[in-house]
GROMACS .gro file of C-alpha atoms in nm:
model
  339
    1MET     CA    1   2.926  -1.873  -1.896
    2LYS     CA    2   2.890  -1.445  -1.730
    3ALA     CA    3   3.071  -1.218  -1.988
    4VAL     CA    4   3.435  -1.183  -2.001
    5ALA     CA    5   3.468  -0.836  -1.972
    6GLU     CA    6   3.744  -0.655  -2.106
    7LEU     CA    7   3.923  -1.025  -2.256
    8PRO     CA    8   4.250  -0.885  -2.458
    9ALA     CA    9   4.210  -1.019  -2.823
   10ARG     CA   10   4.546  -1.029  -2.980
   11LEU     CA   11   4.741  -1.275  -2.728
   12LEU     CA   12   4.821  -1.533  -2.989
   13ASP     CA   13   4.853  -1.301  -3.299
   14GLY     CA   14   5.192  -1.394  -3.474
   15ARG     CA   15   5.400  -1.648  -3.409
   16LEU     CA   16   5.471  -1.766  -3.022
   17THR     CA   17   5.749  -1.695  -2.826
   18PRO     CA   18   5.949  -1.850  -2.534
   19ALA     CA   19   5.859  -1.685  -2.209
   20THR     CA   20   6.130  -1.421  -2.091
   21GLU     CA   21   6.112  -1.631  -1.785
   22PRO     CA   22   6.156  -1.988  -1.697
   23ASP     CA   23   5.865  -2.198  -1.534
   24ASP     CA   24   5.825  -2.239  -1.203
   25GLY     CA   25   5.619  -2.334  -0.913
   26ALA     CA   26   5.464  -2.013  -0.901
   27SER     CA   27   5.316  -2.087  -1.282
   28ALA     CA   28   5.248  -2.418  -1.243
   29THR     CA   29   4.969  -2.329  -0.937
   30ARG     CA   30   4.845  -2.083  -1.156
   31ILE     CA   31   4.753  -2.288  -1.401
   32ALA     CA   32   4.576  -2.509  -1.183
   33TYR     CA   33   4.391  -2.226  -1.033
   34ALA     CA   34   4.296  -2.177  -1.379
   35THR     CA   35   4.197  -2.528  -1.416
   36GLN     CA   36   3.980  -2.556  -1.099
   37LEU     CA   37   3.790  -2.197  -1.213
   38ALA     CA   38   3.743  -2.385  -1.515
   39ASP     CA   39   3.604  -2.669  -1.383
   40ARG     CA   40   3.401  -2.556  -1.092
   41GLY     CA   41   3.211  -2.404  -1.399
   42ASP     CA   42   3.366  -2.065  -1.378
   43HIS     CA   43   3.497  -2.011  -1.698
   44ALA     CA   44   3.462  -1.650  -1.737
   45GLY     CA   45   3.756  -1.657  -1.410
   46ALA     CA   46   3.945  -1.903  -1.604
   47ALA     CA   47   3.975  -1.740  -1.905
   48ARG     CA   48   4.117  -1.428  -1.717
   49GLU     CA   49   4.342  -1.614  -1.558
   50ALA     CA   50   4.473  -1.759  -1.839
   51ALA     CA   51   4.497  -1.378  -2.036
   52THR     CA   52   4.751  -1.312  -1.832
   53LEU     CA   53   4.912  -1.601  -1.761
   54ILE     CA   54   4.929  -1.579  -2.145
   55GLU     CA   55   5.055  -1.242  -2.151
   56GLY     CA   56   5.357  -1.354  -1.959
   57GLY     CA   57   5.460  -1.582  -2.187
   58ILE     CA   58   5.350  -1.895  -2.065
   59HIS     CA   59   5.178  -2.069  -2.355
   60ASP     CA   60   5.019  -2.354  -2.230
   61ILE     CA   61   4.778  -2.523  -2.417
   62ARG     CA   62   4.529  -2.536  -2.123
   63LEU     CA   63   4.571  -2.197  -2.066
   64ILE     CA   64   4.471  -2.123  -2.425
   65GLY     CA   65   4.162  -2.356  -2.464
   66PHE     CA   66   4.039  -2.119  -2.179
   67TYR     CA   67   4.123  -1.802  -2.328
   68VAL     CA   68   3.980  -1.861  -2.652
   69PHE     CA   69   3.652  -2.032  -2.522
   70GLY     CA   70   3.641  -1.708  -2.338
   71LEU     CA   71   3.695  -1.480  -2.647
   72PHE     CA   72   3.440  -1.705  -2.825
   73VAL     CA   73   3.185  -1.614  -2.568
   74GLN     CA   74   3.282  -1.269  -2.526
   75ARG     CA   75   3.240  -1.202  -2.962
   76GLY     CA   76   2.966  -1.498  -3.077
   77VAL     CA   77   3.034  -1.690  -3.368
   78GLY     CA   78   3.143  -1.398  -3.574
   79GLN     CA   79   3.506  -1.492  -3.413
   80LEU     CA   80   3.447  -1.835  -3.472
   81PRO     CA   81   3.687  -1.906  -3.849
   82ALA     CA   82   3.953  -1.660  -3.660
   83LEU     CA   83   3.962  -1.853  -3.338
   84LEU     CA   84   3.955  -2.199  -3.530
   85ALA     CA   85   4.236  -2.076  -3.777
   86ARG     CA   86   4.470  -1.962  -3.488
   87MET     CA   87   4.400  -2.271  -3.300
   88THR     CA   88   4.522  -2.476  -3.609
   89GLY     CA   89   4.825  -2.254  -3.660
   90LEU     CA   90   4.934  -2.344  -3.346
   91ILE     CA   91   4.921  -2.703  -3.396
   92ASN     CA   92   5.128  -2.683  -3.734
   93ASP     CA   93   5.337  -2.380  -3.712
   94ASP     CA   94   5.377  -2.348  -3.337
   95LEU     CA   95   5.392  -2.709  -3.157
   96ALA     CA   96   5.698  -2.756  -3.023
   97MET     CA   97   5.628  -2.379  -2.853
   98LEU     CA   98   5.384  -2.505  -2.660
   99LYS     CA   99   5.353  -2.614  -2.298
  100PRO     CA  100   5.323  -2.851  -2.107
  101GLU     CA  101   5.676  -3.046  -2.261
  102ARG     CA  102   5.544  -3.386  -2.050
  103ARG     CA  103   5.272  -3.555  -2.248
  104LYS     CA  104   5.256  -3.236  -2.492
  105LEU     CA  105   5.041  -3.486  -2.729
  106GLN     CA  106   4.812  -3.606  -2.488
  107VAL     CA  107   4.775  -3.268  -2.303
  108VAL     CA  108   4.743  -3.123  -2.623
  109ASN     CA  109   4.460  -3.396  -2.761
  110SER     CA  110   4.256  -3.325  -2.429
  111ALA     CA  111   4.250  -2.918  -2.389
  112ALA     CA  112   4.125  -2.946  -2.749
  113ALA     CA  113   3.860  -3.144  -2.665
  114TRP     CA  114   3.743  -2.985  -2.383
  115LEU     CA  115   3.733  -2.631  -2.613
  116PHE     CA  116   3.517  -2.762  -2.843
  117GLU     CA  117   3.331  -2.981  -2.664
  118HIS     CA  118   3.244  -2.661  -2.489
  119VAL     CA  119   3.168  -2.420  -2.824
  120SER     CA  120   2.957  -2.716  -2.930
  121ALA     CA  121   2.790  -2.735  -2.626
  122GLN     CA  122   2.710  -2.375  -2.609
  123LEU     CA  123   2.625  -2.352  -3.000
  124LEU     CA  124   2.338  -2.643  -2.951
  125PHE     CA  125   2.239  -2.508  -2.634
  126HIS     CA  126   2.157  -2.139  -2.769
  127VAL     CA  127   1.972  -2.258  -3.101
  128LYS     CA  128   1.780  -2.433  -2.862
  129GLN     CA  129   1.644  -2.202  -2.661
  130ARG     CA  130   1.620  -1.929  -2.902
  131ASP     CA  131   1.717  -1.663  -2.687
  132ALA     CA  132   1.888  -1.324  -2.684
  133THR     CA  133   2.263  -1.482  -2.760
  134TRP     CA  134   2.111  -1.700  -3.066
  135ASP     CA  135   1.947  -1.354  -3.196
  136ALA     CA  136   2.243  -1.175  -3.194
  137TRP     CA  137   2.419  -1.477  -3.380
  138CYS     CA  138   2.131  -1.466  -3.674
  139SER     CA  139   2.171  -1.070  -3.693
  140GLU     CA  140   2.523  -1.162  -3.853
  141ARG     CA  141   2.585  -0.968  -4.209
  142ASP     CA  142   2.789  -1.250  -4.332
  143SER     CA  143   2.630  -1.499  -4.534
  144GLY     CA  144   2.938  -1.667  -4.617
  145LEU     CA  145   3.031  -1.703  -4.223
  146PRO     CA  146   2.831  -2.099  -4.202
  147ASP     CA  147   3.126  -2.205  -4.515
  148ALA     CA  148   3.370  -2.054  -4.291
  149ILE     CA  149   3.333  -2.225  -3.978
  150ALA     CA  150   3.304  -2.571  -4.159
  151ALA     CA  151   3.612  -2.495  -4.337
  152GLY     CA  152   3.801  -2.379  -4.047
  153CYS     CA  153   3.695  -2.708  -3.867
  154GLY     CA  154   3.764  -2.936  -4.203
  155LYS     CA  155   4.113  -2.782  -4.134
  156LEU     CA  156   4.142  -2.762  -3.765
  157THR     CA  157   4.065  -3.195  -3.751
  158ALA     CA  158   4.324  -3.220  -4.046
  159ALA     CA  159   4.631  -3.067  -3.875
  160LEU     CA  160   4.494  -3.268  -3.472
  161GLU     CA  161   4.486  -3.597  -3.718
  162ALA     CA  162   4.906  -3.554  -3.850
  163VAL     CA  163   5.021  -3.496  -3.541
  164ILE     CA  164   4.771  -3.750  -3.330
  165ASP     CA  165   4.580  -4.066  -3.387
  166ALA     CA  166   4.199  -4.065  -3.350
  167PRO     CA  167   4.195  -3.673  -3.219
  168LEU     CA  168   3.902  -3.687  -2.944
  169ALA     CA  169   3.827  -3.314  -3.073
  170ALA     CA  170   3.755  -3.412  -3.370
  171VAL     CA  171   3.402  -3.573  -3.260
  172PRO     CA  172   3.289  -3.208  -3.155
  173LEU     CA  173   3.449  -2.994  -3.434
  174ALA     CA  174   3.240  -3.213  -3.670
  175ARG     CA  175   2.905  -3.098  -3.446
  176ILE     CA  176   3.026  -2.767  -3.469
  177ARG     CA  177   3.134  -2.822  -3.868
  178ARG     CA  178   2.709  -2.970  -3.889
  179TRP     CA  179   2.602  -2.695  -3.650
  180ALA     CA  180   2.686  -2.426  -3.864
  181LEU     CA  181   2.617  -2.591  -4.291
  182GLU     CA  182   2.260  -2.670  -4.080
  183ASP     CA  183   2.114  -2.457  -3.756
  184LEU     CA  184   2.326  -2.133  -3.855
  185ARG     CA  185   2.297  -2.161  -4.259
  186ARG     CA  186   1.934  -2.164  -4.219
  187ALA     CA  187   1.883  -1.910  -3.968
  188LEU     CA  188   2.111  -1.634  -4.152
  189ALA     CA  189   1.854  -1.735  -4.473
  190ARG     CA  190   1.559  -1.724  -4.275
  191ARG     CA  191   1.711  -1.397  -4.159
  192GLU     CA  192   1.779  -1.230  -4.518
  193ALA     CA  193   1.408  -1.381  -4.678
  194ALA     CA  194   1.212  -1.159  -4.347
  195ALA     CA  195   1.418  -0.890  -4.470
  196SER     CA  196   1.301  -0.884  -4.850
  197ALA     CA  197   0.985  -0.970  -4.739
  198ALA     CA  198   0.964  -0.637  -4.493
  199PRO     CA  199   0.768  -0.483  -4.732
  200ALA     CA  200   0.500  -0.676  -4.732
  201ALA     CA  201   0.445  -0.731  -4.381
  202SER     CA  202   0.235  -0.476  -4.281
  203ALA     CA  203  -0.032  -0.606  -4.565
  204PRO     CA  204  -0.408  -0.639  -4.379
  205VAL     CA  205  -0.446  -1.010  -4.225
  206PRO     CA  206  -0.783  -1.139  -4.413
  207ALA     CA  207  -1.099  -1.127  -4.143
  208GLU     CA  208  -1.152  -1.459  -4.189
  209VAL     CA  209  -0.876  -1.578  -4.052
  210ALA     CA  210  -0.954  -1.655  -3.675
  211PRO     CA  211  -0.660  -1.737  -3.365
  212GLU     CA  212  -0.622  -2.078  -3.316
  213ALA     CA  213  -0.806  -2.183  -2.994
  214PRO     CA  214  -0.552  -2.242  -2.703
  215GLU     CA  215  -0.491  -2.611  -2.653
  216ALA     CA  216  -0.688  -2.698  -2.300
  217ALA     CA  217  -0.456  -2.713  -2.023
  218PRO     CA  218  -0.480  -3.064  -1.850
  219GLU     CA  219  -0.681  -3.139  -1.518
  220ASP     CA  220  -0.534  -3.189  -1.237
  221LEU     CA  221  -0.421  -3.560  -1.140
  222PRO     CA  222  -0.554  -3.688  -0.796
  223ALA     CA  223  -0.307  -3.748  -0.578
  224ASP     CA  224  -0.225  -4.183  -0.512
  225GLU     CA  225  -0.455  -4.280  -0.189
  226SER     CA  226  -0.217  -4.551  -0.110
  227GLU     CA  227   0.065  -4.278  -0.049
  228PRO     CA  228  -0.170  -3.933   0.166
  229HIS     CA  229   0.160  -3.743   0.215
  230ALA     CA  230   0.255  -3.704  -0.223
  231THR     CA  231   0.183  -3.402  -0.375
  232PRO     CA  232   0.191  -3.488  -0.731
  233ILE     CA  233   0.302  -3.180  -0.897
  234THR     CA  234  -0.010  -3.063  -1.140
  235ALA     CA  235  -0.159  -2.984  -0.779
  236LEU     CA  236   0.074  -2.735  -0.695
  237PRO     CA  237  -0.026  -2.376  -0.759
  238ARG     CA  238   0.054  -2.324  -1.103
  239ALA     CA  239   0.147  -1.955  -1.108
  240ASP     CA  240   0.509  -1.905  -1.212
  241LEU     CA  241   0.607  -2.259  -1.186
  242PRO     CA  242   0.978  -2.325  -1.189
  243VAL     CA  243   1.113  -2.474  -1.542
  244ALA     CA  244   1.406  -2.686  -1.547
  245VAL     CA  245   1.601  -2.582  -1.839
  246GLY     CA  246   1.930  -2.730  -1.882
  247SER     CA  247   2.233  -2.493  -1.913
  248PRO     CA  248   2.584  -2.524  -2.158
  249ALA     CA  249   2.684  -2.686  -1.846
  250LEU     CA  250   2.456  -2.937  -1.883
  251ALA     CA  251   2.508  -3.048  -2.164
  252VAL     CA  252   2.896  -3.044  -2.136
  253LEU     CA  253   2.805  -3.309  -1.871
  254GLN     CA  254   2.573  -3.559  -2.071
  255ALA     CA  255   2.824  -3.579  -2.370
  256LYS     CA  256   3.053  -3.724  -2.094
  257LEU     CA  257   2.813  -3.974  -1.994
  258ALA     CA  258   2.721  -4.051  -2.338
  259GLY     CA  259   3.136  -4.034  -2.427
  260PHE     CA  260   3.140  -4.255  -2.087
  261GLN     CA  261   2.906  -4.533  -2.260
  262ALA     CA  262   3.056  -4.515  -2.529
  263LEU     CA  263   3.462  -4.609  -2.469
  264VAL     CA  264   3.322  -4.873  -2.231
  265ASP     CA  265   3.139  -5.018  -2.557
  266ARG     CA  266   3.450  -5.003  -2.757
  267GLY     CA  267   3.615  -5.155  -2.445
  268GLU     CA  268   3.912  -4.878  -2.428
  269LEU     CA  269   3.924  -4.877  -2.034
  270ALA     CA  270   4.166  -4.663  -2.047
  271ARG     CA  271   4.015  -4.382  -2.186
  272ALA     CA  272   3.665  -4.446  -2.000
  273ALA     CA  273   3.885  -4.400  -1.651
  274ILE     CA  274   3.956  -4.074  -1.749
  275VAL     CA  275   3.588  -3.955  -1.794
  276ALA     CA  276   3.459  -4.188  -1.504
  277ALA     CA  277   3.753  -3.961  -1.274
  278ASP     CA  278   3.630  -3.643  -1.423
  279LEU     CA  279   3.245  -3.744  -1.378
  280ARG     CA  280   3.338  -3.864  -1.031
  281ALA     CA  281   3.496  -3.503  -0.921
  282THR     CA  282   3.192  -3.351  -1.041
  283LEU     CA  283   2.915  -3.575  -0.872
  284ALA     CA  284   3.094  -3.487  -0.592
  285SER     CA  285   3.087  -3.164  -0.556
  286PHE     CA  286   2.754  -3.154  -0.811
  287ASP     CA  287   2.610  -2.791  -0.766
  288PRO     CA  288   2.267  -2.781  -0.929
  289ILE     CA  289   2.239  -2.423  -0.980
  290THR     CA  290   2.541  -2.491  -1.272
  291PHE     CA  291   2.356  -2.747  -1.465
  292PHE     CA  292   1.966  -2.600  -1.388
  293PRO     CA  293   2.016  -2.241  -1.313
  294SER     CA  294   1.662  -2.168  -1.490
  295LEU     CA  295   1.536  -2.368  -1.179
  296PHE     CA  296   1.635  -2.120  -0.945
  297ALA     CA  297   1.620  -1.809  -1.055
  298ALA     CA  298   1.341  -1.707  -0.958
  299TYR     CA  299   1.399  -1.803  -0.640
  300PHE     CA  300   1.666  -1.623  -0.580
  301LYS     CA  301   1.537  -1.315  -0.745
  302ALA     CA  302   1.197  -1.383  -0.449
  303LEU     CA  303   1.504  -1.408  -0.170
  304HIS     CA  304   1.688  -1.157  -0.284
  305GLU     CA  305   1.391  -0.903  -0.247
  306VAL     CA  306   1.254  -1.065   0.095
  307VAL     CA  307   1.571  -1.207   0.242
  308ASP     CA  308   1.577  -0.906   0.538
  309ASP     CA  309   1.218  -0.981   0.600
  310LEU     CA  310   1.259  -1.343   0.610
  311THR     CA  311   1.546  -1.309   0.896
  312PRO     CA  312   1.349  -1.291   1.190
  313TYR     CA  313   1.206  -1.603   1.156
  314LEU     CA  314   1.500  -1.805   1.026
  315ASP     CA  315   1.653  -1.685   1.323
  316ALA     CA  316   1.377  -1.843   1.486
  317SER     CA  317   1.435  -2.205   1.318
  318ASP     CA  318   1.529  -2.356   1.717
  319GLN     CA  319   1.184  -2.263   1.811
  320PRO     CA  320   0.877  -2.516   1.849
  321SER     CA  321   0.696  -2.301   1.631
  322TRP     CA  322   0.882  -2.355   1.350
  323HIS     CA  323   0.900  -2.721   1.362
  324ALA     CA  324   0.594  -2.732   1.414
  325LEU     CA  325   0.553  -2.578   1.103
  326GLU     CA  326   0.779  -2.755   0.950
  327SER     CA  327   0.674  -3.082   0.994
  328TYR     CA  328   0.299  -2.981   0.847
  329TYR     CA  329   0.536  -2.833   0.595
  330ARG     CA  330   0.701  -3.195   0.528
  331ALA     CA  331   0.341  -3.407   0.592
  332ASP     CA  332   0.167  -3.214   0.361
  333LEU     CA  333   0.292  -2.987   0.066
  334ARG     CA  334   0.008  -2.884  -0.094
  335GLY     CA  335  -0.193  -2.819   0.219
  336PHE     CA  336   0.100  -2.590   0.377
  337LEU     CA  337   0.092  -2.404   0.048
  338GLU     CA  338  -0.214  -2.355  -0.042
  339ASP     CA  339  -0.389  -2.338   0.367
   0.00000   0.00000   0.00000
């Protein structure tokens, strides 16, 4: 998710008050638009749209989920205890003020599950990547943060269970709690230990300790002679090969796929149908860049640098010379790339 610029942080402070103007078709259309943005993976856009509507007094729980997720992405794990506490307050104290009125508990159930599945996916993604976001999280100075997040997850789960039978958000909340008490706590402990041991880090390395030899790369595998046009991946040029690292959106998709299978196995077909409809919509408009951005990053960077130079060739894509070269490309990828 792109960083959310200037997202107001205090829209949900205090008790909720009724909207100054009645709900109308325009607000329903904008709620649907924010939902479409979130479904397409534009969580920054969904959060901004939601913030505008919440500021106008439209306290739809779906909008609140988009907005709270935007705050989390913007402010990081240090904000999680406050966000968990606010969501708990909404359930305990302001449930009557939440919209929509029709099927309210069902919508609260699904919206809370959406929010914390996405938070959980972000947490697990960045702990696996060990990227700049993870480094920023590990720079938190509050050693009590893991316990505060865990306690917030427990209180929110209890609040949801008081009004909803077996709330869907209980599973991702348990995952977030475990992440805080295990991954985050370990990371903060390592940071504190490293800071304490910093003076010793300048000690000379013993001369007899030699660096470990790098592991030898496997040899290229020959192409299968029974498939003369097949080009094994190991035979392609090795420099800067793109790597398909999944995004948080992929983690959410995997959770939905696993959840669908679990629901089918338990015979909960009504819930499985909801997941199936969502997955069908996702697959119908499947965007590989959303799920595997790292695979395409280098390509788009290089394309941006040479797109003007490529234009004359692209404009000639209906010429015989183009078709001949394209046929060579399709018939022998290795030869095309290395010739």
